[in-house]
Coordinates of C-alpha atoms in Angstrom, one line a residue:
M326 CA 94.2 -184.7 -49.6
E327 CA 96.8 -185.1 -46.5
T328 CA 98.7 -188.1 -47.1
I329 CA 100.9 -190.2 -44.6
I330 CA 103.8 -191.6 -47.3
K331 CA 105.4 -188.5 -49.0
N332 CA 107.9 -187.3 -51.9
K333 CA 110.1 -185.0 -50.1
N334 CA 111.7 -184.2 -53.3
Q335 CA 109.4 -182.9 -55.2
V336 CA 105.4 -181.5 -55.8
P337 CA 103.7 -183.2 -57.9
K338 CA 103.3 -182.0 -61.7
F339 CA 100.1 -183.6 -62.1
S340 CA 97.6 -185.7 -60.5
T341 CA 94.9 -187.5 -62.2
E342 CA 91.5 -188.0 -60.6
Q343 CA 90.6 -190.1 -58.0
I344 CA 89.1 -193.9 -58.7
Y345 CA 87.1 -195.3 -55.9
V346 CA 87.2 -198.9 -55.5
N347 CA 85.5 -201.5 -53.3
N348 CA 85.1 -205.4 -53.3
D349 CA 81.7 -204.6 -55.3
E350 CA 82.7 -207.0 -58.8
T351 CA 79.9 -205.6 -60.3
K352 CA 81.7 -202.0 -60.7
Y353 CA 85.0 -203.2 -62.0
N354 CA 84.2 -203.1 -65.5
E355 CA 83.7 -198.8 -64.7
V356 CA 86.8 -199.0 -62.4
Y357 CA 89.0 -200.5 -65.4
D358 CA 86.8 -197.9 -68.1
K359 CA 88.4 -194.9 -65.7
V360 CA 92.2 -196.4 -65.4
D361 CA 91.9 -196.6 -69.5
K362 CA 91.4 -193.4 -69.4
T363 CA 93.6 -192.4 -66.5
I364 CA 96.7 -193.7 -68.4
E365 CA 95.7 -192.3 -72.0
Q366 CA 96.2 -188.6 -69.0
L367 CA 99.7 -189.4 -68.3
Q368 CA 100.4 -190.0 -72.2
L369 CA 103.0 -192.6 -71.7
S370 CA 104.8 -194.9 -73.6
K371 CA 103.1 -198.3 -75.6
K372 CA 105.0 -199.7 -72.9
D373 CA 105.4 -197.6 -69.8
S374 CA 101.0 -197.4 -70.4
L375 CA 101.3 -201.2 -70.2
H376 CA 103.2 -201.1 -66.6
M377 CA 101.3 -198.8 -65.3
K378 CA 98.0 -200.9 -66.2
L379 CA 99.5 -204.4 -64.4
L380 CA 100.1 -201.6 -61.6
F381 CA 96.9 -200.4 -61.4
E382 CA 95.6 -204.4 -61.6
E383 CA 97.7 -205.6 -59.1
S384 CA 96.5 -203.0 -56.6
I385 CA 92.8 -203.1 -57.4
G386 CA 93.6 -206.7 -57.5
M387 CA 94.8 -206.1 -53.3
V388 CA 91.8 -204.4 -52.8
K389 CA 89.2 -207.0 -54.2
A390 CA 90.8 -209.8 -51.9
I391 CA 91.3 -208.1 -49.0
T392 CA 89.4 -209.6 -45.7
G393 CA 86.2 -207.2 -45.0
D394 CA 84.8 -204.3 -45.7
F395 CA 87.8 -201.9 -47.9
T396 CA 87.0 -199.5 -49.9
A397 CA 89.3 -197.1 -51.3
I398 CA 91.1 -194.4 -53.8
V399 CA 93.6 -195.1 -56.5
W400 CA 95.3 -192.2 -58.7
V401 CA 98.4 -191.5 -60.3
E402 CA 100.6 -188.6 -59.4
E403 CA 103.2 -187.3 -62.0
Y404 CA 107.2 -186.3 -60.4
E405 CA 110.0 -185.2 -62.9
G406 CA 111.1 -188.7 -64.0
E407 CA 108.7 -190.7 -61.8
N408 CA 104.9 -191.5 -61.5
W409 CA 103.5 -192.5 -58.3
L410 CA 100.7 -195.0 -58.5
R411 CA 98.8 -193.7 -54.6
L412 CA 96.4 -196.1 -53.3
V413 CA 94.2 -195.1 -50.1
G414 CA 91.8 -197.2 -48.5
K415 CA 89.6 -197.7 -45.3
T416 CA 88.5 -200.5 -43.3
N417 CA 86.4 -201.7 -40.7
M418 CA 87.8 -205.3 -40.3
D419 CA 88.3 -205.6 -36.8
I420 CA 90.6 -208.5 -34.7
D421 CA 88.5 -211.3 -34.9
K422 CA 87.7 -211.2 -39.0
K423 CA 91.8 -211.6 -39.2
T424 CA 91.5 -214.4 -36.5
D425 CA 89.4 -216.2 -38.5
L426 CA 91.2 -216.2 -41.5
I427 CA 94.1 -217.4 -40.4
S428 CA 92.6 -220.0 -38.5
V429 CA 91.5 -221.3 -42.3
S430 CA 95.0 -222.4 -42.6
S431 CA 95.7 -225.6 -40.4
S432 CA 99.5 -224.3 -39.7
G433 CA 97.9 -221.8 -37.8
E434 CA 99.4 -218.9 -40.4
N435 CA 97.4 -216.8 -43.2
A436 CA 97.4 -219.5 -45.8
L437 CA 96.6 -216.7 -48.2
A438 CA 100.0 -214.5 -48.1
V439 CA 101.0 -216.3 -50.8
G440 CA 103.7 -214.5 -53.0
F441 CA 105.0 -210.9 -52.7
M442 CA 101.4 -209.3 -53.7
G443 CA 100.2 -212.0 -50.9
K444 CA 102.7 -211.1 -48.1
I445 CA 102.1 -207.5 -48.4
R446 CA 98.3 -207.8 -48.2
D447 CA 98.7 -209.9 -45.1
F448 CA 101.0 -206.9 -44.0
V449 CA 98.3 -204.2 -44.5
E450 CA 95.8 -206.7 -43.5
T451 CA 97.3 -207.2 -40.0
G452 CA 98.8 -203.9 -39.6
L453 CA 95.0 -202.2 -40.1
L454 CA 94.2 -204.1 -36.7
N455 CA 95.8 -202.5 -33.6
Y456 CA 99.5 -202.3 -32.5
D457 CA 99.6 -205.8 -31.1
G458 CA 98.0 -207.1 -34.4
V459 CA 101.2 -205.7 -35.9
M460 CA 103.6 -206.9 -33.6
K461 CA 102.3 -210.0 -33.4
L462 CA 102.9 -210.0 -37.4
Q463 CA 106.6 -209.1 -36.8
Q464 CA 107.1 -211.6 -34.8
K465 CA 105.5 -214.4 -36.8
Y466 CA 107.9 -213.3 -40.3
S467 CA 110.7 -212.8 -37.3
G468 CA 113.4 -211.7 -39.9
Y469 CA 112.8 -212.4 -43.1
G470 CA 109.2 -213.6 -44.5
M471 CA 108.6 -209.7 -45.3
G472 CA 111.9 -208.6 -44.2
I473 CA 109.5 -206.6 -41.5
S474 CA 112.3 -207.2 -39.2
G475 CA 113.7 -203.6 -38.5
S476 CA 111.2 -202.5 -40.9
Y477 CA 108.3 -201.2 -39.1
L478 CA 108.7 -198.1 -38.5
D479 CA 106.6 -195.3 -36.3
T480 CA 106.0 -192.8 -38.6
A481 CA 105.6 -190.4 -35.9
I482 CA 108.9 -191.4 -33.4
A483 CA 111.4 -189.2 -35.4
S484 CA 109.9 -186.1 -34.4
N485 CA 108.1 -187.0 -31.0
P486 CA 109.6 -190.2 -29.6
H487 CA 106.2 -190.4 -27.3
A488 CA 103.6 -190.3 -30.5
F489 CA 102.6 -193.4 -32.3
T490 CA 100.7 -193.1 -35.5
G491 CA 101.3 -195.3 -37.5
F492 CA 104.4 -198.0 -39.6
M493 CA 105.8 -198.1 -42.9
W494 CA 107.5 -200.5 -45.0
T495 CA 109.4 -200.2 -48.0
M496 CA 110.0 -202.8 -51.0
D497 CA 113.7 -201.1 -51.1
D498 CA 114.0 -202.5 -47.2
Y499 CA 113.1 -205.6 -47.7
K500 CA 115.6 -206.4 -50.4
K501 CA 118.4 -205.3 -48.5
S502 CA 117.2 -207.6 -45.5
L503 CA 117.3 -210.4 -48.0
K504 CA 120.4 -209.4 -49.5
E505 CA 121.8 -209.5 -45.6
G506 CA 120.7 -212.9 -45.3
N507 CA 123.8 -214.2 -46.9
G508 CA 121.8 -216.6 -49.3
E509 CA 120.5 -219.1 -46.3
P510 CA 118.0 -220.8 -48.3
E511 CA 115.1 -219.2 -47.0
T512 CA 116.3 -216.0 -47.9
T513 CA 117.2 -217.2 -51.5
A514 CA 113.2 -218.8 -51.6
Y515 CA 111.8 -215.2 -50.6
W516 CA 114.3 -213.3 -53.4
D517 CA 113.1 -216.2 -55.7
E518 CA 109.6 -214.8 -54.9
L519 CA 110.4 -211.2 -55.2
E520 CA 112.1 -211.7 -59.1
K521 CA 108.9 -213.6 -60.1
S522 CA 106.8 -210.5 -59.2
I523 CA 105.5 -208.1 -61.7
V524 CA 105.1 -205.8 -59.6
A525 CA 108.7 -205.9 -58.6
S526 CA 110.1 -206.4 -61.9
I527 CA 107.7 -203.3 -62.9
A528 CA 108.3 -200.9 -59.6
K529 CA 111.6 -198.8 -58.3
D530 CA 110.0 -199.6 -55.1
V531 CA 106.9 -199.9 -53.3
V532 CA 105.6 -198.0 -49.9
V533 CA 102.9 -199.4 -47.9
G534 CA 101.9 -197.4 -44.7
V535 CA 99.4 -198.2 -42.4
E536 CA 98.2 -195.6 -39.9
K537 CA 94.9 -196.6 -37.4
N538 CA 92.2 -197.8 -39.8
Q539 CA 93.8 -196.2 -43.1
I540 CA 96.2 -197.6 -44.9
E541 CA 98.3 -196.3 -47.7
M542 CA 100.2 -197.9 -50.9
A543 CA 103.2 -196.1 -53.7
F544 CA 104.1 -197.9 -56.7
I545 CA 107.0 -196.1 -58.1
M546 CA 107.5 -196.5 -61.4
E547 CA 110.5 -194.3 -63.3
I548 CA 109.6 -193.5 -66.9

């Protein structure tokens, strides 16, 4: 499968079967059975197996929480010293659905965007809409909220300044932006939030790519 997020240094030694996920909760027992089988295939240590299962649960939980008709596939790619838990999803959510979601909050912001993964979900939901929606999110978080200021990257601009295909965000860039906050109260609060995140404590990095109606995530775990 052609993906937005690339590992430029390596070709995967092994890729697991892709698992289909949507927001139909009646299918989740079957989904988690497949997750367990996938983890067995990777032949990880007991600790790494637990960490991989937690990453699967967090990524699938985000799929369940995203508003609208959202479907995804998840699988693992094995590299030298790293496992990449990949998620590729698509949605038919439109700007009206996002507006309805935001309007639920009396503050006019997405009240559900709580915690590190909640903010990533907000980024994903907004980024899947359109260019205008993404730029509004950048203004909303204006610097720190997701460390997004300067982190939105048009994935085609480097090779073709006239092209526009999507946006990219990484946890590594987010951490750097928070460190540049020099201990200001807002950045300190977001750093504390990051330190409490299961995903941030397990993953070496998290990469999120958005292109048109497609979203990709890569949770990179050292092994």
